[in-house]
Coordinates of C-alpha atoms (C1' of nucleotides) in Angstrom, one line a residue:
Chain A
M11 CA 26.8 4.4 -37.7
A12 CA 25.9 4.7 -34.1
T13 CA 24.8 1.1 -34.1
V14 CA 28.2 0.0 -35.5
S15 CA 30.2 1.8 -32.8
R16 CA 27.9 0.4 -30.2
L17 CA 28.9 -3.1 -31.3
T18 CA 32.6 -2.4 -31.3
M19 CA 32.9 -0.5 -28.0
P20 CA 32.4 -1.8 -24.5
P21 CA 28.9 -0.9 -23.6
P22 CA 28.5 1.5 -20.6
A23 CA 26.9 0.2 -17.4
V24 CA 23.9 2.0 -16.1
A25 CA 23.7 2.8 -12.4
V26 CA 21.2 4.5 -10.2
D27 CA 22.5 6.7 -7.4
L28 CA 20.4 8.4 -4.7
A29 CA 20.9 11.6 -2.9
V30 CA 18.7 11.0 0.2
L31 CA 18.2 14.2 2.1
T32 CA 16.8 15.0 5.5
V33 CA 16.7 17.8 8.0
R34 CA 18.1 17.0 11.4
E35 CA 19.9 18.8 14.2
R36 CA 19.2 22.1 12.4
S37 CA 21.1 21.3 9.2
L38 CA 20.5 19.5 6.0
H39 CA 21.9 16.0 6.0
V40 CA 22.6 13.4 3.3
L41 CA 22.6 9.6 3.6
V42 CA 26.0 8.0 2.7
V43 CA 27.3 4.5 2.8
E44 CA 30.8 3.4 3.4
R45 CA 32.3 1.6 0.5
A46 CA 33.3 -2.0 1.4
K47 CA 35.2 -2.7 -1.8
P48 CA 37.6 -0.8 -4.2
P49 CA 37.5 1.6 -5.8
Y50 CA 37.3 4.3 -3.1
R51 CA 37.3 1.6 -0.4
G52 CA 36.4 3.0 3.0
R53 CA 35.2 6.3 1.5
F54 CA 31.7 7.5 1.7
A55 CA 29.4 7.4 -1.4
L56 CA 25.8 8.0 -2.2
P57 CA 23.8 4.8 -2.1
G58 CA 23.1 3.2 -5.4
G59 CA 23.8 0.3 -7.7
F60 CA 23.5 -1.1 -11.1
L61 CA 20.3 -1.3 -13.0
E62 CA 19.0 -4.9 -13.0
D63 CA 17.4 -6.9 -15.7
G64 CA 13.7 -6.1 -16.5
E65 CA 13.8 -3.1 -14.2
D66 CA 12.7 0.4 -14.9
L67 CA 14.9 3.3 -13.6
D68 CA 12.3 4.4 -11.0
Q69 CA 12.0 0.8 -9.8
A70 CA 15.8 0.5 -9.5
A71 CA 15.8 3.7 -7.4
H72 CA 13.1 2.4 -5.1
R73 CA 14.8 -1.0 -4.8
E74 CA 18.2 0.6 -3.9
L75 CA 16.7 2.9 -1.4
A76 CA 14.9 0.0 0.3
E77 CA 18.1 -2.1 0.3
E78 CA 20.2 0.7 1.7
T79 CA 17.9 2.2 4.3
G80 CA 15.4 -0.6 5.0
L81 CA 12.6 2.0 4.6
D82 CA 9.5 1.7 2.6
A83 CA 10.5 3.7 -0.4
A84 CA 7.0 3.8 -1.8
R85 CA 6.0 6.4 0.7
L86 CA 8.9 8.7 0.2
H87 CA 9.2 11.6 -2.1
I88 CA 11.6 10.4 -4.8
H89 CA 12.3 12.0 -8.1
Q90 CA 14.8 11.5 -10.9
L91 CA 17.1 14.5 -11.3
H92 CA 19.9 14.2 -13.8
S93 CA 22.2 11.7 -15.5
Y94 CA 26.0 11.7 -15.5
G95 CA 28.2 10.0 -18.1
A96 CA 31.6 11.7 -18.2
P97 CA 34.3 9.2 -19.3
G98 CA 36.5 8.3 -16.4
R99 CA 34.0 9.2 -13.7
D100 CA 34.2 5.5 -12.5
P101 CA 37.7 3.9 -12.6
R102 CA 36.2 0.5 -13.3
G103 CA 35.0 1.5 -16.7
R104 CA 32.2 3.3 -18.5
V105 CA 29.3 4.0 -16.1
V106 CA 26.3 6.2 -16.7
S107 CA 24.6 7.1 -13.5
V108 CA 21.0 8.2 -13.2
C109 CA 20.7 10.3 -10.1
Y110 CA 17.6 10.4 -7.9
V111 CA 16.7 12.8 -5.1
A112 CA 14.7 11.5 -2.1
L113 CA 13.4 13.7 0.7
M114 CA 12.5 12.1 4.0
P115 CA 11.8 13.0 7.6
D116 CA 14.5 12.3 10.2
L117 CA 14.0 8.6 10.9
P118 CA 16.3 6.2 12.6
L119 CA 18.6 4.3 10.2
P120 CA 18.8 0.6 10.4
V121 CA 22.1 -0.8 11.7
A122 CA 24.6 -2.2 9.2
G123 CA 24.2 -5.9 8.3
G124 CA 22.1 -7.9 6.0
D125 CA 21.5 -6.1 2.7
A126 CA 22.1 -2.7 4.2
R127 CA 25.6 -1.4 4.3
A128 CA 26.7 0.9 7.1
A129 CA 24.7 4.1 6.4
H130 CA 25.3 7.4 8.0
W131 CA 23.8 10.9 7.9
I132 CA 26.4 13.5 7.3
P133 CA 25.7 17.3 7.2
V134 CA 25.7 18.8 3.7
S135 CA 27.3 21.9 5.0
D136 CA 30.5 20.0 5.8
L137 CA 30.9 19.1 2.1
P138 CA 31.6 22.3 0.2
G139 CA 34.8 23.0 2.1
T140 CA 36.2 19.5 2.6
P141 CA 38.1 18.2 -0.4
K142 CA 36.4 15.2 -2.0
K143 CA 35.0 13.4 1.0
L144 CA 32.8 11.4 -1.4
A145 CA 33.7 8.7 -3.8
F146 CA 33.5 9.1 -7.6
D147 CA 31.8 12.4 -8.7
H148 CA 29.2 12.1 -6.0
H149 CA 30.2 15.5 -4.7
R150 CA 28.8 16.9 -7.9
L151 CA 25.7 14.8 -7.8
L152 CA 25.0 15.9 -4.2
A153 CA 25.6 19.6 -5.0
D154 CA 23.1 19.3 -7.9
A155 CA 20.6 17.5 -5.7
V156 CA 20.8 20.1 -2.9
E157 CA 20.4 22.9 -5.4
H158 CA 17.4 21.2 -6.8
A159 CA 15.9 20.7 -3.4
R160 CA 16.5 24.4 -2.6
E161 CA 14.8 25.6 -5.7
T162 CA 11.9 23.2 -5.5
L163 CA 10.9 24.3 -2.0
S164 CA 9.9 27.7 -3.3
H165 CA 7.2 26.6 -5.8
T166 CA 6.1 23.1 -4.5
T167 CA 4.9 21.6 -1.3
V168 CA 7.8 19.1 -1.0
A169 CA 9.0 20.7 2.3
T170 CA 6.4 18.5 4.0
A171 CA 8.4 15.5 2.9
F172 CA 11.0 16.5 5.4
C173 CA 8.5 16.5 8.2
P174 CA 6.9 13.7 10.2
P175 CA 3.2 12.9 9.4
E176 CA 2.1 15.5 11.9
F177 CA 3.9 18.8 12.3
T178 CA 3.6 22.4 13.3
I179 CA 4.0 25.4 11.1
G180 CA 7.1 26.2 13.1
R181 CA 8.7 22.9 12.2
L182 CA 7.8 23.5 8.5
R183 CA 9.4 26.9 8.7
D184 CA 12.5 25.3 10.2
V185 CA 12.7 23.2 7.0
Y186 CA 12.7 26.3 4.8
E187 CA 15.1 28.2 7.0
I188 CA 17.6 25.3 7.3
V189 CA 17.5 24.2 3.6
W190 CA 17.8 27.8 2.4
G191 CA 20.0 29.1 5.2
T192 CA 17.9 32.1 5.7
R193 CA 15.5 33.5 8.3
L194 CA 11.8 33.8 7.5
D195 CA 9.3 36.0 9.3
P196 CA 7.2 33.7 11.4
A197 CA 4.1 35.8 11.0
N198 CA 4.3 36.2 7.2
F199 CA 5.2 32.5 6.8
H200 CA 2.2 31.5 8.8
R201 CA -0.1 33.6 6.8
K202 CA 1.4 32.4 3.6
V203 CA 1.2 28.6 4.1
T204 CA -2.2 28.7 5.7
G205 CA -3.5 30.6 2.8
V206 CA -2.5 28.0 0.2
P207 CA -5.5 25.8 -0.4
D208 CA -5.0 22.1 0.3
F209 CA -1.4 22.6 1.5
L210 CA -1.8 22.0 5.2
I211 CA -4.7 20.1 6.8
P212 CA -5.3 20.8 10.5
T213 CA -5.5 17.6 12.5
G214 CA -7.0 19.3 15.5
G215 CA -4.1 18.4 17.8
K216 CA -1.7 20.7 19.6
S217 CA 2.0 20.4 20.0
A218 CA 3.5 19.5 23.4
G219 CA 5.6 21.7 25.6
T220 CA 8.4 23.4 23.7
G221 CA 8.7 26.4 25.9
G222 CA 6.0 28.5 24.2
R223 CA 2.4 28.6 23.2
P224 CA 1.3 25.2 21.9
A225 CA 1.0 25.2 18.1
A226 CA -1.7 23.6 16.0
L227 CA -0.7 20.3 14.3
Y228 CA -1.1 19.8 10.5
R229 CA -0.6 17.1 8.0
A230 CA 0.4 17.5 4.3
G231 CA -2.6 18.1 2.1
P232 CA -3.0 17.1 -1.6
A233 CA -1.6 20.3 -3.0
T234 CA 1.7 20.0 -4.8
R235 CA 2.2 23.4 -6.3
L236 CA 2.5 26.7 -4.5
H237 CA 1.0 29.7 -6.3
P238 CA 2.4 32.2 -5.8
A239 CA 5.8 30.8 -4.7
I240 CA 7.4 31.3 -1.3
L241 CA 10.3 33.6 -2.2
R242 CA 13.8 32.8 -1.1
E243 CA 15.4 36.0 -2.2
H244 CA 14.4 39.3 -0.7
T245 CA 15.5 41.1 -3.9
A246 CA 12.4 40.2 -5.9
Chain B
M23 CA 25.1 -8.2 -5.5
A24 CA 24.4 -5.5 -7.9
T25 CA 27.8 -6.1 -9.5
V26 CA 27.1 -9.8 -9.9
S27 CA 23.9 -9.3 -11.7
R28 CA 25.6 -6.7 -13.9
L29 CA 28.0 -9.4 -15.1
T30 CA 25.3 -11.9 -15.8
M31 CA 22.8 -9.8 -17.7
P32 CA 23.2 -8.2 -21.1
P33 CA 24.2 -4.6 -20.3
P34 CA 21.9 -1.9 -21.5
A35 CA 22.9 0.4 -24.3
V36 CA 22.9 4.2 -23.6
A37 CA 21.3 6.5 -26.2
V38 CA 20.9 10.2 -26.4
D39 CA 17.7 11.5 -27.9
L40 CA 16.8 15.1 -28.7
A41 CA 13.6 17.0 -28.7
V42 CA 14.5 20.0 -30.8
L43 CA 11.8 22.6 -30.6
T44 CA 11.1 25.7 -32.6
V45 CA 8.3 28.2 -33.1
R46 CA 7.2 28.6 -36.8
E47 CA 4.0 29.3 -38.6
R48 CA 2.3 30.3 -35.3
S49 CA 2.7 26.9 -33.7
L50 CA 5.3 24.9 -31.8
H51 CA 7.2 22.4 -34.0
V52 CA 9.5 19.5 -33.2
L53 CA 12.3 18.2 -35.4
V54 CA 11.9 14.6 -36.4
V55 CA 13.8 12.2 -38.7
E56 CA 12.4 9.4 -40.8
R57 CA 13.8 6.1 -39.7
A58 CA 15.7 4.3 -42.5
K59 CA 16.0 0.9 -40.8
P60 CA 13.8 -1.3 -38.6
P61 CA 12.5 -1.1 -36.1
Y62 CA 9.8 1.5 -36.8
R63 CA 11.2 1.8 -40.4
G64 CA 9.6 4.7 -42.2
R65 CA 8.2 6.2 -39.0
F66 CA 9.2 9.5 -37.5
A67 CA 11.5 9.6 -34.5
L68 CA 13.3 12.1 -32.4
P69 CA 16.9 12.5 -33.6
G70 CA 19.4 10.7 -31.5
G71 CA 21.9 7.8 -31.3
F72 CA 24.0 5.8 -29.1
L73 CA 26.6 7.2 -26.8
E74 CA 30.1 6.8 -28.3
D75 CA 33.3 5.9 -26.6
G76 CA 35.0 8.5 -24.6
E77 CA 32.1 10.9 -24.9
D78 CA 30.2 12.7 -22.2
L79 CA 26.4 12.8 -22.4
D80 CA 26.4 16.5 -23.3
Q81 CA 28.9 16.0 -26.0
A82 CA 26.9 13.2 -27.5
A83 CA 23.8 15.5 -27.5
H84 CA 25.7 18.2 -29.3
R85 CA 27.2 15.7 -31.8
E86 CA 23.9 14.2 -32.6
L87 CA 22.3 17.6 -33.1
A88 CA 25.1 18.6 -35.4
E89 CA 24.8 15.4 -37.4
E90 CA 21.1 15.5 -37.8
T91 CA 20.6 19.2 -38.4
G92 CA 24.0 20.4 -39.7
L93 CA 23.7 23.3 -37.2
D94 CA 26.3 24.6 -34.9
A95 CA 24.9 23.1 -31.7
A96 CA 27.3 25.1 -29.5
R97 CA 25.2 28.2 -30.0
L98 CA 21.9 26.6 -29.2
H99 CA 20.1 26.3 -25.9
I100 CA 20.4 22.7 -25.1
H101 CA 19.6 21.0 -21.8
Q102 CA 19.4 17.5 -20.4
L103 CA 15.9 16.7 -19.3
H104 CA 15.2 13.1 -18.2
S105 CA 16.3 9.6 -18.7
Y106 CA 14.0 6.7 -19.8
G107 CA 14.8 3.1 -19.1
A108 CA 11.6 1.1 -19.2
P109 CA 12.2 -2.5 -20.3
G110 CA 10.8 -3.1 -23.7
R111 CA 10.9 0.5 -24.8
D112 CA 13.2 -0.5 -27.6
P113 CA 12.4 -3.9 -29.4
R114 CA 16.1 -4.4 -30.1
G115 CA 17.0 -4.8 -26.4
R116 CA 17.7 -2.9 -23.3
V117 CA 18.2 0.8 -24.1
V118 CA 18.4 3.6 -21.6
S119 CA 17.8 7.0 -23.4
V120 CA 18.9 10.3 -22.0
C121 CA 16.6 12.9 -23.4
Y122 CA 17.8 16.5 -24.2
V123 CA 15.7 19.5 -25.1
A124 CA 17.0 22.0 -27.6
L125 CA 15.3 25.3 -28.4
M126 CA 16.2 27.1 -31.6
P127 CA 14.9 29.8 -33.9
D128 CA 13.2 28.9 -37.1
L129 CA 16.2 28.2 -39.3
P130 CA 16.1 26.3 -42.7
L131 CA 17.0 22.6 -42.3
P132 CA 19.7 21.0 -44.4
V133 CA 18.4 18.7 -47.1
A134 CA 18.8 15.0 -46.5
G135 CA 22.1 13.4 -47.5
G136 CA 25.5 13.0 -46.1
D137 CA 25.4 12.4 -42.4
A138 CA 22.0 14.1 -42.1
R139 CA 18.9 11.9 -42.5
A140 CA 15.7 13.4 -43.9
A141 CA 14.6 15.9 -41.2
H142 CA 11.3 17.6 -40.9
W143 CA 9.5 20.0 -38.7
I144 CA 6.1 18.8 -37.5
P145 CA 3.7 20.7 -35.4
V146 CA 3.5 19.5 -31.8
S147 CA -0.2 20.2 -31.8
D148 CA -0.7 17.4 -34.3
L149 CA 0.6 14.9 -31.9
P150 CA -1.7 14.6 -28.9
G151 CA -4.5 13.4 -31.0
T152 CA -2.8 11.2 -33.5
P153 CA -2.1 7.7 -32.2
K154 CA 1.6 7.0 -32.0
K155 CA 3.0 8.9 -34.9
L156 CA 6.4 8.6 -33.4
A157 CA 8.7 5.6 -33.0
F158 CA 9.5 4.0 -29.6
D159 CA 8.3 6.0 -26.6
H160 CA 9.3 9.2 -28.3
H161 CA 5.7 10.4 -27.8
R162 CA 6.3 10.5 -24.1
L163 CA 9.7 12.1 -24.4
L164 CA 8.2 14.8 -26.6
A165 CA 5.3 15.4 -24.2
D166 CA 7.7 15.8 -21.3
A167 CA 10.0 18.1 -23.3
V168 CA 7.1 20.3 -24.3
E169 CA 5.8 20.5 -20.8
H170 CA 9.3 21.4 -19.6
A171 CA 9.6 24.1 -22.2
R172 CA 6.2 25.5 -21.2
E173 CA 7.1 25.7 -17.5
T174 CA 10.6 27.0 -18.1
L175 CA 9.3 30.0 -20.1
S176 CA 7.7 31.5 -17.0
H177 CA 10.7 31.8 -14.8
T178 CA 13.7 31.9 -17.2
T179 CA 14.7 33.9 -20.3
V180 CA 14.9 30.9 -22.6
A181 CA 12.1 32.3 -24.8
T182 CA 14.8 34.3 -26.6
A183 CA 16.3 31.0 -27.7
F184 CA 13.3 30.7 -30.1
C185 CA 14.0 34.1 -31.6
P186 CA 16.6 35.2 -34.2
P187 CA 19.5 37.3 -32.9
E188 CA 17.5 40.4 -33.2
F189 CA 13.8 40.5 -32.5
T190 CA 10.9 42.7 -31.4
I191 CA 9.0 42.5 -28.2
G192 CA 6.0 41.5 -30.3
R193 CA 7.9 38.4 -31.7
L194 CA 8.9 37.5 -28.2
R195 CA 5.3 37.7 -27.1
D196 CA 4.4 35.5 -30.0
V197 CA 6.7 32.8 -28.5
Y198 CA 4.9 32.9 -25.2
E199 CA 1.5 32.9 -26.7
I200 CA 2.2 30.1 -29.1
V201 CA 4.0 27.9 -26.6
W202 CA 1.5 28.5 -23.9
G203 CA -1.6 28.6 -26.2
T204 CA -2.8 31.7 -24.4
R205 CA -3.2 35.4 -25.2
L206 CA -1.1 38.0 -23.3
D207 CA -1.9 41.6 -23.0
P208 CA 0.6 43.4 -25.2
A209 CA 0.9 46.4 -23.0
N210 CA 1.5 44.5 -19.8
F211 CA 3.9 42.1 -21.5
H212 CA 5.9 45.0 -22.8
R213 CA 6.1 46.6 -19.4
K214 CA 7.1 43.3 -17.8
V215 CA 9.9 42.2 -20.1
T216 CA 11.4 45.7 -20.4
G217 CA 11.5 45.9 -16.6
V218 CA 13.6 42.8 -16.1
P219 CA 17.3 44.0 -15.9
D220 CA 19.6 42.5 -18.5
F221 CA 16.8 40.5 -20.2
L222 CA 16.5 42.6 -23.4
I223 CA 19.2 44.8 -24.8
P224 CA 18.0 47.4 -27.3
T225 CA 20.0 47.4 -30.5
G226 CA 18.8 50.7 -31.7
G227 CA 17.3 49.3 -34.8
K228 CA 13.6 49.4 -35.8
S229 CA 11.6 46.6 -37.4
A230 CA 10.6 46.8 -41.0
G231 CA 7.1 47.2 -42.3
T232 CA 4.7 44.8 -40.7
G233 CA 1.6 46.9 -41.1
G234 CA 2.0 48.9 -38.0
R235 CA 4.2 51.2 -36.0
P236 CA 7.8 50.0 -36.3
A237 CA 9.0 48.2 -33.1
A238 CA 12.3 48.6 -31.4
L239 CA 14.7 45.7 -31.9
Y240 CA 16.4 43.8 -29.1
R241 CA 18.9 41.1 -28.5
A242 CA 19.0 38.6 -25.6
G243 CA 20.8 40.0 -22.6
P244 CA 22.8 38.1 -20.0
A245 CA 19.9 37.5 -17.6
T246 CA 18.8 33.9 -17.3
R247 CA 16.2 34.1 -14.5
L248 CA 12.9 36.1 -14.4
H249 CA 12.0 37.5 -11.0
P250 CA 9.1 37.7 -10.6
A251 CA 8.0 35.1 -13.1
I252 CA 5.8 35.8 -16.1
L253 CA 2.6 34.1 -15.1
R254 CA 0.9 31.6 -17.4
E255 CA -2.3 31.1 -15.3
H256 CA -4.7 33.8 -14.5
T257 CA -5.8 31.9 -11.4
A258 CA -2.9 33.0 -9.3
Chain C
dT19 C1' 7.7 37.1 36.7
dA20 C1' 10.6 36.6 32.2
dA21 C1' 11.4 34.2 28.0
dA22 C1' 9.8 31.7 24.2
dT23 C1' 6.8 30.4 20.6
dA24 C1' 2.1 30.8 18.2
dG25 C1' -1.0 33.5 15.9
dT26 C1' -3.6 37.9 14.3
dG27 C1' -3.9 42.6 12.6
dT28 C1' -2.3 46.4 9.8
dC29 C1' 0.4 49.3 6.9
dT30 C1' 3.1 49.9 2.7
dC31 C1' 5.1 48.8 -1.5
dT32 C1' 5.5 46.0 -5.6
dC33 C1' 3.5 44.2 -9.3
dA34 C1' -0.1 41.9 -12.4
dG35 C1' -4.2 42.6 -14.9
dA36 C1' -7.4 45.7 -17.3
dC37 C1' -7.8 49.1 -20.3
dA38 C1' -7.5 54.0 -22.1
dT39 C1' -4.5 56.8 -24.9
dT40 C1' -1.0 58.2 -28.0
dA41 C1' 2.4 57.1 -31.8
dT42 C1' 3.7 55.5 -36.3
dC43 C1' 3.6 52.6 -39.8
dT44 C1' 1.0 50.0 -44.3
dT45 C1' -2.8 49.8 -47.4
Chain D
dA30 C1' -8.5 57.9 -44.4
dA31 C1' -8.8 53.1 -41.9
dG32 C1' -6.5 49.4 -39.8
dA33 C1' -2.7 47.5 -37.5
dT34 C1' 0.9 47.2 -34.3
dA35 C1' 4.0 49.7 -30.7
dA36 C1' 4.5 52.0 -26.6
dT37 C1' 3.1 54.7 -22.4
dG38 C1' -0.1 56.0 -18.7
dT39 C1' -3.3 54.9 -15.0
dC40 C1' -6.3 52.5 -11.9
dT41 C1' -7.2 48.5 -9.0
dG42 C1' -6.6 44.4 -6.4
dA43 C1' -3.6 40.6 -4.7
dG44 C1' 0.1 39.6 -2.0
dA45 C1' 4.9 40.0 0.2
dG46 C1' 7.6 42.3 3.8
dA47 C1' 7.8 44.7 8.1
dC48 C1' 6.3 44.9 12.4
dA49 C1' 3.0 45.8 16.3
dC50 C1' 0.2 43.3 19.3
dT51 C1' -2.1 39.5 21.7
dA52 C1' -2.2 34.5 23.3
dT53 C1' -0.4 30.6 25.8
dT54 C1' 3.0 27.8 27.3
dT55 C1' 7.7 26.6 30.2
dA56 C1' 11.4 28.0 33.4

DNA sequence: TAAATAGTGTCTCTCAGACATTATCTT
DNA sequence: AAGATAATGTCTGAGAGACACTATTTA
């Protein structure tokens, strides 16, 4: 029965979209591209594209990320999040989108041209208020991605994905504070993150002049889970 | 470019598959159906089917669950988990499957016939050892679903989805012990779950004779999150 | 010098784990 | 009675939050 209807209906297209997040200028930003063609011509959209032949979903996500940003996607933290298939979510026809979240440090974007379309960082905080800045239902995809990132920070080590290869504990704390929109006690945060085995590996270096005592530099260690979690709510 | 290749390749079909889990006979079970047609004819598979026209993914999951089990899916805990699109995962051609997890109490299954195919509960513990009892890559889907269920128990209230409308704290503890494969201290568990606001609502009733002191009956309250979590590992 | 950031020490409160004790049923 | 399960009480250790205090830089 399902097979019959599959043969008699126009089959849905499968797309892969990416919510690429970074922390810059003290706020969470998302990577968007300006659409060159209808529908939603000229509007911002999450980067993405249709699944190609012989390609797994994860491969498609990596390919799209490389095409849109010119970055080596293999080194980024990228994870499948959710699929969206509401009828009418794409005016061209039936499209099921598999959404991926990617977290990356604040790197310069390649200029538009070649494979890469014009890509921009826009602050996520601008979005909740503004009415439908993004094409399709990408507003919803982004909201889900941000919420997932927020929750994931507390019990995993992915916050380091927002940081450059070497960073201070203060920069790591900035990530938590900016993504969560809260303030964390510097002393307790320091004690917490340095107490998790294999989370932060000291490199021996010291940070340069930032108007305070130089901080020790760390790189991300092999740990992926935080036990116990770093709590976001003070209400326990 | 993505659009071009989409027009020149056979478009993938989109399917929805369900890992329906329950706790019965002191082990975690999954609902499987016997395949009536090739491929994998006669083998067990997770219930599922192709997305129909004008249907959202969640709707398709609910429809499939109702068709396969005859149950009112609206009252069950059902949640999208992950999508799978590896080339070759279905010998008939390109199929992208969106997998859902459903948790339900141990209810009688409708007999085969009508829309419903022959459905069976099989214990999940039988699967890791046995080589490829399930059709397609449903082994992987099931493993991911079970792992998700295990992790979700610790920080949400979904364990009550495995219980009948009224249950004792001992039955709830059974759920945790069976799904996690561990033993939990009855006294500490009781103190923990009764201390979470809006998790368990006393109904005033008492359990019948089970060879011990009658236990108070509860129903699931409106709480969805557990703060702090119920820990599965004793290693902190 | 003041201001800013890094890092350590300490106190308290919450809570998980261990386990003793009491309560109430079935056999 | 004995055994089983339910529920409460108590102690201890781990850890989060609050915050005082020291250390080391820039302006």
